[in-house]
């Protein structure tokens, strides 16, 4: 199953304004991916029309990229039958408040299924939640999600850059790296990571950045992450 589970829509200020759900789904479909997740910063508000738009074209899980107080990014995934409102409320409650300066950071547009702007987020989404990484991971699990440490070795917003180590007691389900060789590098340093599920996503902020059908995963192994945790 070819996948790209880390794609930013135009709701993320740092993304292109043509990253509508329609365009993302169609680009992933043209590229012959089997499954996607749209993972905006600290918000699920772009996902209301995703089931309608993706229907008959591509599979999806719901996703969000959450920033912890330590400025570490963690991806949370939820099954398509999940009710999103309580999760959105959790994000709204903990996001550190700052108005978005759209001239500086970019627009935070929300689109409908016809690519019309129906709303925009006024709070700046590229802030931290006022919670530790550990607490965010346990909150994700309380909401029946799966927690994946994002771009673990990147220079910014990564666990290795900001926390200098990966604590074996952190109860995350998977780990994402930006380059294949980083997997071996991290397992050599932290052998317990070989038992985690590994992800290679695009972190696309522009349409052409969405992954080619290169990285495939075992579908069973992915959904087993939920079965193992929630039965
Ligand atoms: Zn990130
Ligand atoms: Zn990202």
PDB file of C-alpha atoms and ligand atoms in Angstrom:
ATOM      1  CA  UNK A   1       0.000   0.000   0.000  1.00  0.00           C
ATOM      2  CA  UNK A   2       1.632   3.233  -1.174  1.00  0.00           C
ATOM      3  CA  UNK A   3       1.060   6.038   1.249  1.00  0.00           C
ATOM      4  CA  UNK A   4       1.788   9.613   2.192  1.00  0.00           C
ATOM      5  CA  UNK A   5       0.575  10.303   5.698  1.00  0.00           C
ATOM      6  CA  UNK A   6       2.041  13.765   6.230  1.00  0.00           C
ATOM      7  CA  UNK A   7       0.582  16.417   3.911  1.00  0.00           C
ATOM      8  CA  UNK A   8      -0.260  20.025   4.847  1.00  0.00           C
ATOM      9  CA  UNK A   9      -3.314  21.729   3.403  1.00  0.00           C
ATOM     10  CA  UNK A  10      -3.738  25.479   2.922  1.00  0.00           C
ATOM     11  CA  UNK A  11      -4.932  25.628   6.526  1.00  0.00           C
ATOM     12  CA  UNK A  12      -1.275  25.431   7.565  1.00  0.00           C
ATOM     13  CA  UNK A  13       0.104  28.976   7.160  1.00  0.00           C
ATOM     14  CA  UNK A  14       3.342  27.677   5.656  1.00  0.00           C
ATOM     15  CA  UNK A  15       1.496  25.803   2.841  1.00  0.00           C
ATOM     16  CA  UNK A  16       0.578  26.979  -0.629  1.00  0.00           C
ATOM     17  CA  UNK A  17      -2.948  28.383  -0.955  1.00  0.00           C
ATOM     18  CA  UNK A  18      -3.743  25.832  -3.687  1.00  0.00           C
ATOM     19  CA  UNK A  19      -3.373  22.961  -1.213  1.00  0.00           C
ATOM     20  CA  UNK A  20      -7.127  22.407  -1.116  1.00  0.00           C
ATOM     21  CA  UNK A  21      -8.455  19.009  -0.090  1.00  0.00           C
ATOM     22  CA  UNK A  22      -9.628  18.470  -3.672  1.00  0.00           C
ATOM     23  CA  UNK A  23      -6.205  19.218  -5.116  1.00  0.00           C
ATOM     24  CA  UNK A  24      -4.411  17.069  -2.549  1.00  0.00           C
ATOM     25  CA  UNK A  25      -6.732  14.087  -3.135  1.00  0.00           C
ATOM     26  CA  UNK A  26      -6.507  14.423  -6.920  1.00  0.00           C
ATOM     27  CA  UNK A  27      -2.722  14.767  -6.928  1.00  0.00           C
ATOM     28  CA  UNK A  28      -2.367  11.712  -4.663  1.00  0.00           C
ATOM     29  CA  UNK A  29      -4.802   9.831  -6.927  1.00  0.00           C
ATOM     30  CA  UNK A  30      -2.844  10.755 -10.072  1.00  0.00           C
ATOM     31  CA  UNK A  31       0.342   9.639  -8.337  1.00  0.00           C
ATOM     32  CA  UNK A  32      -1.385   6.312  -7.598  1.00  0.00           C
ATOM     33  CA  UNK A  33      -1.037   6.462  -3.849  1.00  0.00           C
ATOM     34  CA  UNK A  34      -3.362   4.168  -1.921  1.00  0.00           C
ATOM     35  CA  UNK A  35      -3.688   6.098   1.317  1.00  0.00           C
ATOM     36  CA  UNK A  36      -3.147   9.640   2.528  1.00  0.00           C
ATOM     37  CA  UNK A  37      -3.457  11.740   5.661  1.00  0.00           C
ATOM     38  CA  UNK A  38      -3.818  15.508   5.688  1.00  0.00           C
ATOM     39  CA  UNK A  39      -1.920  16.656   8.764  1.00  0.00           C
ATOM     40  CA  UNK A  40      -2.194  20.367   9.418  1.00  0.00           C
ATOM     41  CA  UNK A  41      -0.492  22.023  12.350  1.00  0.00           C
ATOM     42  CA  UNK A  42      -2.604  21.702  15.506  1.00  0.00           C
ATOM     43  CA  UNK A  43      -5.952  21.630  13.681  1.00  0.00           C
ATOM     44  CA  UNK A  44      -8.410  19.198  12.118  1.00  0.00           C
ATOM     45  CA  UNK A  45     -10.611  21.926  10.680  1.00  0.00           C
ATOM     46  CA  UNK A  46      -9.766  21.100   7.047  1.00  0.00           C
ATOM     47  CA  UNK A  47     -11.024  17.542   7.330  1.00  0.00           C
ATOM     48  CA  UNK A  48     -14.815  17.928   7.269  1.00  0.00           C
ATOM     49  CA  UNK A  49     -15.071  17.427   3.486  1.00  0.00           C
ATOM     50  CA  UNK A  50     -12.310  14.842   3.179  1.00  0.00           C
ATOM     51  CA  UNK A  51     -14.583  11.737   3.297  1.00  0.00           C
ATOM     52  CA  UNK A  52     -16.803  13.156   0.531  1.00  0.00           C
ATOM     53  CA  UNK A  53     -13.878  14.200  -1.655  1.00  0.00           C
ATOM     54  CA  UNK A  54     -11.822  11.033  -1.147  1.00  0.00           C
ATOM     55  CA  UNK A  55     -14.738   8.658  -1.758  1.00  0.00           C
ATOM     56  CA  UNK A  56     -14.037   6.281  -4.639  1.00  0.00           C
ATOM     57  CA  UNK A  57     -10.558   7.755  -5.176  1.00  0.00           C
ATOM     58  CA  UNK A  58      -8.297   7.130  -2.229  1.00  0.00           C
ATOM     59  CA  UNK A  59      -8.283   5.811   1.316  1.00  0.00           C
ATOM     60  CA  UNK A  60      -7.451   8.060   4.223  1.00  0.00           C
ATOM     61  CA  UNK A  61      -6.971   8.274   7.941  1.00  0.00           C
ATOM     62  CA  UNK A  62      -7.564  11.536   9.793  1.00  0.00           C
ATOM     63  CA  UNK A  63      -4.417  13.255  10.922  1.00  0.00           C
ATOM     64  CA  UNK A  64      -2.940  16.271  12.672  1.00  0.00           C
ATOM     65  CA  UNK A  65       0.622  17.393  13.417  1.00  0.00           C
ATOM     66  CA  UNK A  66       0.759  18.522  17.029  1.00  0.00           C
ATOM     67  CA  UNK A  67       3.538  20.682  18.486  1.00  0.00           C
ATOM     68  CA  UNK A  68       4.514  20.040  22.090  1.00  0.00           C
ATOM     69  CA  UNK A  69       5.764  22.511  24.656  1.00  0.00           C
ATOM     70  CA  UNK A  70       9.315  21.280  23.884  1.00  0.00           C
ATOM     71  CA  UNK A  71       8.638  22.247  20.234  1.00  0.00           C
ATOM     72  CA  UNK A  72       8.638  18.622  19.123  1.00  0.00           C
ATOM     73  CA  UNK A  73       6.243  17.619  16.337  1.00  0.00           C
ATOM     74  CA  UNK A  74       4.162  14.486  16.709  1.00  0.00           C
ATOM     75  CA  UNK A  75       1.678  13.129  14.179  1.00  0.00           C
ATOM     76  CA  UNK A  76      -1.637  11.816  15.468  1.00  0.00           C
ATOM     77  CA  UNK A  77      -3.762   9.507  13.310  1.00  0.00           C
ATOM     78  CA  UNK A  78      -7.399   8.590  13.823  1.00  0.00           C
ATOM     79  CA  UNK A  79      -9.570   6.027  12.042  1.00  0.00           C
ATOM     80  CA  UNK A  80     -12.109   7.386   9.501  1.00  0.00           C
ATOM     81  CA  UNK A  81     -15.057   6.577  11.800  1.00  0.00           C
ATOM     82  CA  UNK A  82     -13.724   8.913  14.520  1.00  0.00           C
ATOM     83  CA  UNK A  83     -15.806  11.871  15.737  1.00  0.00           C
ATOM     84  CA  UNK A  84     -13.424  14.794  15.365  1.00  0.00           C
ATOM     85  CA  UNK A  85     -15.111  17.505  17.482  1.00  0.00           C
ATOM     86  CA  UNK A  86     -13.722  16.420  20.869  1.00  0.00           C
ATOM     87  CA  UNK A  87     -10.224  16.190  19.390  1.00  0.00           C
ATOM     88  CA  UNK A  88     -10.566  19.666  17.860  1.00  0.00           C
ATOM     89  CA  UNK A  89     -11.716  20.958  21.248  1.00  0.00           C
ATOM     90  CA  UNK A  90      -8.634  19.456  22.891  1.00  0.00           C
ATOM     91  CA  UNK A  91      -6.404  21.220  20.332  1.00  0.00           C
ATOM     92  CA  UNK A  92      -8.246  24.548  20.746  1.00  0.00           C
ATOM     93  CA  UNK A  93      -8.072  24.332  24.533  1.00  0.00           C
ATOM     94  CA  UNK A  94      -4.311  23.785  24.694  1.00  0.00           C
ATOM     95  CA  UNK A  95      -2.989  25.775  21.727  1.00  0.00           C
ATOM     96  CA  UNK A  96      -0.991  28.745  23.004  1.00  0.00           C
ATOM     97  CA  UNK A  97      -2.947  31.789  21.896  1.00  0.00           C
ATOM     98  CA  UNK A  98      -1.542  34.198  19.296  1.00  0.00           C
ATOM     99  CA  UNK A  99      -3.387  35.842  16.389  1.00  0.00           C
ATOM    100  CA  UNK A 100      -2.146  34.869  12.929  1.00  0.00           C
ATOM    101  CA  UNK A 101      -0.342  37.641  11.066  1.00  0.00           C
ATOM    102  CA  UNK A 102      -1.232  36.369   7.594  1.00  0.00           C
ATOM    103  CA  UNK A 103       1.114  38.776   5.842  1.00  0.00           C
ATOM    104  CA  UNK A 104       4.018  37.324   7.782  1.00  0.00           C
ATOM    105  CA  UNK A 105       3.061  33.659   8.275  1.00  0.00           C
ATOM    106  CA  UNK A 106       0.586  33.074   5.417  1.00  0.00           C
ATOM    107  CA  UNK A 107      -3.133  32.377   5.092  1.00  0.00           C
ATOM    108  CA  UNK A 108      -4.927  29.699   7.078  1.00  0.00           C
ATOM    109  CA  UNK A 109      -7.778  28.914   4.689  1.00  0.00           C
ATOM    110  CA  UNK A 110     -10.476  26.275   5.077  1.00  0.00           C
ATOM    111  CA  UNK A 111     -12.087  25.031   1.832  1.00  0.00           C
ATOM    112  CA  UNK A 112     -15.245  23.172   0.960  1.00  0.00           C
ATOM    113  CA  UNK A 113     -15.554  20.391  -1.631  1.00  0.00           C
ATOM    114  CA  UNK A 114     -15.752  22.988  -4.427  1.00  0.00           C
ATOM    115  CA  UNK A 115     -12.470  24.659  -3.459  1.00  0.00           C
ATOM    116  CA  UNK A 116     -14.290  27.726  -2.117  1.00  0.00           C
ATOM    117  CA  UNK A 117     -12.837  29.386   0.974  1.00  0.00           C
ATOM    118  CA  UNK A 118     -15.503  28.879   3.643  1.00  0.00           C
ATOM    119  CA  UNK A 119     -13.544  30.083   6.650  1.00  0.00           C
ATOM    120  CA  UNK A 120     -10.098  30.940   7.912  1.00  0.00           C
ATOM    121  CA  UNK A 121      -8.422  30.204  11.201  1.00  0.00           C
ATOM    122  CA  UNK A 122      -7.571  33.423  13.064  1.00  0.00           C
ATOM    123  CA  UNK A 123      -5.312  31.850  15.696  1.00  0.00           C
ATOM    124  CA  UNK A 124      -1.775  31.143  14.586  1.00  0.00           C
ATOM    125  CA  UNK A 125      -1.523  27.368  14.179  1.00  0.00           C
ATOM    126  CA  UNK A 126       2.273  27.083  14.201  1.00  0.00           C
ATOM    127  CA  UNK A 127       2.491  27.397  17.987  1.00  0.00           C
ATOM    128  CA  UNK A 128       2.927  24.804  20.714  1.00  0.00           C
ATOM    129  CA  UNK A 129       0.206  23.240  22.753  1.00  0.00           C
ATOM    130  CA  UNK A 130       0.777  23.999  26.415  1.00  0.00           C
ATOM    131  CA  UNK A 131       1.494  20.317  27.123  1.00  0.00           C
ATOM    132  CA  UNK A 132       4.603  18.149  27.257  1.00  0.00           C
ATOM    133  CA  UNK A 133       5.314  15.585  24.542  1.00  0.00           C
ATOM    134  CA  UNK A 134       4.566  12.828  27.064  1.00  0.00           C
ATOM    135  CA  UNK A 135       1.165  14.328  27.912  1.00  0.00           C
ATOM    136  CA  UNK A 136       0.307  14.847  24.240  1.00  0.00           C
ATOM    137  CA  UNK A 137       1.055  11.199  23.460  1.00  0.00           C
ATOM    138  CA  UNK A 138      -1.154  10.024  26.312  1.00  0.00           C
ATOM    139  CA  UNK A 139      -3.927  12.438  25.237  1.00  0.00           C
ATOM    140  CA  UNK A 140      -3.738  11.029  21.684  1.00  0.00           C
ATOM    141  CA  UNK A 141      -4.221   7.562  23.161  1.00  0.00           C
ATOM    142  CA  UNK A 142      -7.138   8.687  25.324  1.00  0.00           C
ATOM    143  CA  UNK A 143      -8.775   9.865  22.086  1.00  0.00           C
ATOM    144  CA  UNK A 144      -8.077   6.466  20.437  1.00  0.00           C
ATOM    145  CA  UNK A 145      -5.401   7.744  18.121  1.00  0.00           C
ATOM    146  CA  UNK A 146      -1.941   6.578  17.145  1.00  0.00           C
ATOM    147  CA  UNK A 147       1.111   8.740  17.927  1.00  0.00           C
ATOM    148  CA  UNK A 148       4.017   8.971  15.492  1.00  0.00           C
ATOM    149  CA  UNK A 149       7.110  11.044  16.296  1.00  0.00           C
ATOM    150  CA  UNK A 150       7.536  13.355  13.261  1.00  0.00           C
ATOM    151  CA  UNK A 151      10.766  13.894  11.279  1.00  0.00           C
ATOM    152  CA  UNK A 152      12.811  12.629  14.228  1.00  0.00           C
ATOM    153  CA  UNK A 153      16.203  13.918  13.101  1.00  0.00           C
ATOM    154  CA  UNK A 154      15.319  17.206  11.451  1.00  0.00           C
ATOM    155  CA  UNK A 155      17.048  20.435  12.427  1.00  0.00           C
ATOM    156  CA  UNK A 156      13.812  22.015  13.618  1.00  0.00           C
ATOM    157  CA  UNK A 157      10.816  20.824  15.661  1.00  0.00           C
ATOM    158  CA  UNK A 158      12.245  17.340  16.124  1.00  0.00           C
ATOM    159  CA  UNK A 159      12.705  15.116  19.137  1.00  0.00           C
ATOM    160  CA  UNK A 160      16.453  14.665  18.565  1.00  0.00           C
ATOM    161  CA  UNK A 161      17.122  18.336  18.008  1.00  0.00           C
ATOM    162  CA  UNK A 162      15.028  19.592  20.912  1.00  0.00           C
ATOM    163  CA  UNK A 163      15.218  16.782  23.495  1.00  0.00           C
ATOM    164  CA  UNK A 164      18.575  15.300  22.412  1.00  0.00           C
ATOM    165  CA  UNK A 165      17.419  11.742  23.082  1.00  0.00           C
ATOM    166  CA  UNK A 166      14.469   9.383  22.641  1.00  0.00           C
ATOM    167  CA  UNK A 167      13.174   8.147  25.983  1.00  0.00           C
ATOM    168  CA  UNK A 168      12.250   4.471  25.896  1.00  0.00           C
ATOM    169  CA  UNK A 169       9.370   5.209  28.292  1.00  0.00           C
ATOM    170  CA  UNK A 170       7.681   7.546  25.809  1.00  0.00           C
ATOM    171  CA  UNK A 171       4.771   5.399  24.678  1.00  0.00           C
ATOM    172  CA  UNK A 172       4.560   6.390  20.998  1.00  0.00           C
ATOM    173  CA  UNK A 173       3.472   3.966  18.269  1.00  0.00           C
ATOM    174  CA  UNK A 174       5.627   4.922  15.317  1.00  0.00           C
ATOM    175  CA  UNK A 175       8.417   7.139  14.144  1.00  0.00           C
ATOM    176  CA  UNK A 176       8.925   9.141  10.969  1.00  0.00           C
ATOM    177  CA  UNK A 177      12.251  10.068   9.404  1.00  0.00           C
ATOM    178  CA  UNK A 178      12.895  12.278   6.408  1.00  0.00           C
ATOM    179  CA  UNK A 179      15.593  10.061   4.854  1.00  0.00           C
ATOM    180  CA  UNK A 180      15.914   6.274   4.751  1.00  0.00           C
ATOM    181  CA  UNK A 181      19.447   6.199   6.177  1.00  0.00           C
ATOM    182  CA  UNK A 182      18.234   7.950   9.319  1.00  0.00           C
ATOM    183  CA  UNK A 183      16.353   4.800  10.326  1.00  0.00           C
ATOM    184  CA  UNK A 184      19.581   2.773  10.662  1.00  0.00           C
ATOM    185  CA  UNK A 185      21.266   5.674  12.396  1.00  0.00           C
ATOM    186  CA  UNK A 186      18.524   5.898  15.025  1.00  0.00           C
ATOM    187  CA  UNK A 187      18.191   2.134  15.582  1.00  0.00           C
ATOM    188  CA  UNK A 188      21.965   1.924  16.139  1.00  0.00           C
ATOM    189  CA  UNK A 189      21.612   4.563  18.832  1.00  0.00           C
ATOM    190  CA  UNK A 190      18.293   3.375  20.318  1.00  0.00           C
ATOM    191  CA  UNK A 191      17.815  -0.383  19.677  1.00  0.00           C
ATOM    192  CA  UNK A 192      14.262  -0.361  21.128  1.00  0.00           C
ATOM    193  CA  UNK A 193      13.169   1.614  18.047  1.00  0.00           C
ATOM    194  CA  UNK A 194      13.397  -1.488  15.850  1.00  0.00           C
ATOM    195  CA  UNK A 195      10.058  -2.596  17.306  1.00  0.00           C
ATOM    196  CA  UNK A 196       8.285   0.636  16.306  1.00  0.00           C
ATOM    197  CA  UNK A 197       6.549   1.164  12.980  1.00  0.00           C
ATOM    198  CA  UNK A 198       8.569   3.405  10.664  1.00  0.00           C
ATOM    199  CA  UNK A 199       7.141   6.012   8.315  1.00  0.00           C
ATOM    200  CA  UNK A 200       8.558   7.906   5.339  1.00  0.00           C
ATOM    201  CA  UNK A 201       6.292  10.755   4.337  1.00  0.00           C
ATOM    202  CA  UNK A 202       6.637  13.876   2.224  1.00  0.00           C
ATOM    203  CA  UNK A 203       5.656  16.592   4.753  1.00  0.00           C
ATOM    204  CA  UNK A 204       4.396  18.294   1.575  1.00  0.00           C
ATOM    205  CA  UNK A 205       3.546  21.995   1.705  1.00  0.00           C
ATOM    206  CA  UNK A 206       3.192  22.215  -2.096  1.00  0.00           C
ATOM    207  CA  UNK A 207       1.227  19.930  -4.436  1.00  0.00           C
ATOM    208  CA  UNK A 208       4.254  18.687  -6.339  1.00  0.00           C
ATOM    209  CA  UNK A 209       5.926  17.663  -3.063  1.00  0.00           C
ATOM    210  CA  UNK A 210       3.353  14.925  -2.389  1.00  0.00           C
ATOM    211  CA  UNK A 211       5.115  11.542  -2.441  1.00  0.00           C
ATOM    212  CA  UNK A 212       5.528   9.434  -5.547  1.00  0.00           C
ATOM    213  CA  UNK A 213       4.476   5.782  -5.032  1.00  0.00           C
ATOM    214  CA  UNK A 214       7.817   4.860  -3.481  1.00  0.00           C
ATOM    215  CA  UNK A 215       7.141   4.085   0.165  1.00  0.00           C
ATOM    216  CA  UNK A 216       4.789   1.214   0.797  1.00  0.00           C
ATOM    217  CA  UNK A 217       3.570  -0.227   4.054  1.00  0.00           C
ATOM    218  CA  UNK A 218       1.848  -3.355   5.180  1.00  0.00           C
ATOM    219  CA  UNK A 219      -1.758  -2.325   5.683  1.00  0.00           C
ATOM    220  CA  UNK A 220      -2.308  -4.971   8.356  1.00  0.00           C
ATOM    221  CA  UNK A 221       0.703  -3.750  10.314  1.00  0.00           C
ATOM    222  CA  UNK A 222      -0.606  -0.175  10.222  1.00  0.00           C
ATOM    223  CA  UNK A 223      -4.107  -0.995  11.445  1.00  0.00           C
ATOM    224  CA  UNK A 224      -2.623  -3.429  13.979  1.00  0.00           C
ATOM    225  CA  UNK A 225      -1.347  -0.327  15.783  1.00  0.00           C
ATOM    226  CA  UNK A 226      -4.987   0.331  16.718  1.00  0.00           C
ATOM    227  CA  UNK A 227      -5.885  -3.325  17.292  1.00  0.00           C
ATOM    228  CA  UNK A 228      -2.921  -3.818  19.657  1.00  0.00           C
ATOM    229  CA  UNK A 229      -3.842  -0.763  21.701  1.00  0.00           C
ATOM    230  CA  UNK A 230      -7.619  -0.754  21.656  1.00  0.00           C
ATOM    231  CA  UNK A 231      -8.530  -4.383  20.786  1.00  0.00           C
TER     232      UNK A 231
HETATM  233 ZN1  LIG B   1       6.737  19.142  11.461  1.00  0.00          ZN
HETATM  234 ZN1  LIG B   2       4.562  18.779   8.771  1.00  0.00          ZN
END
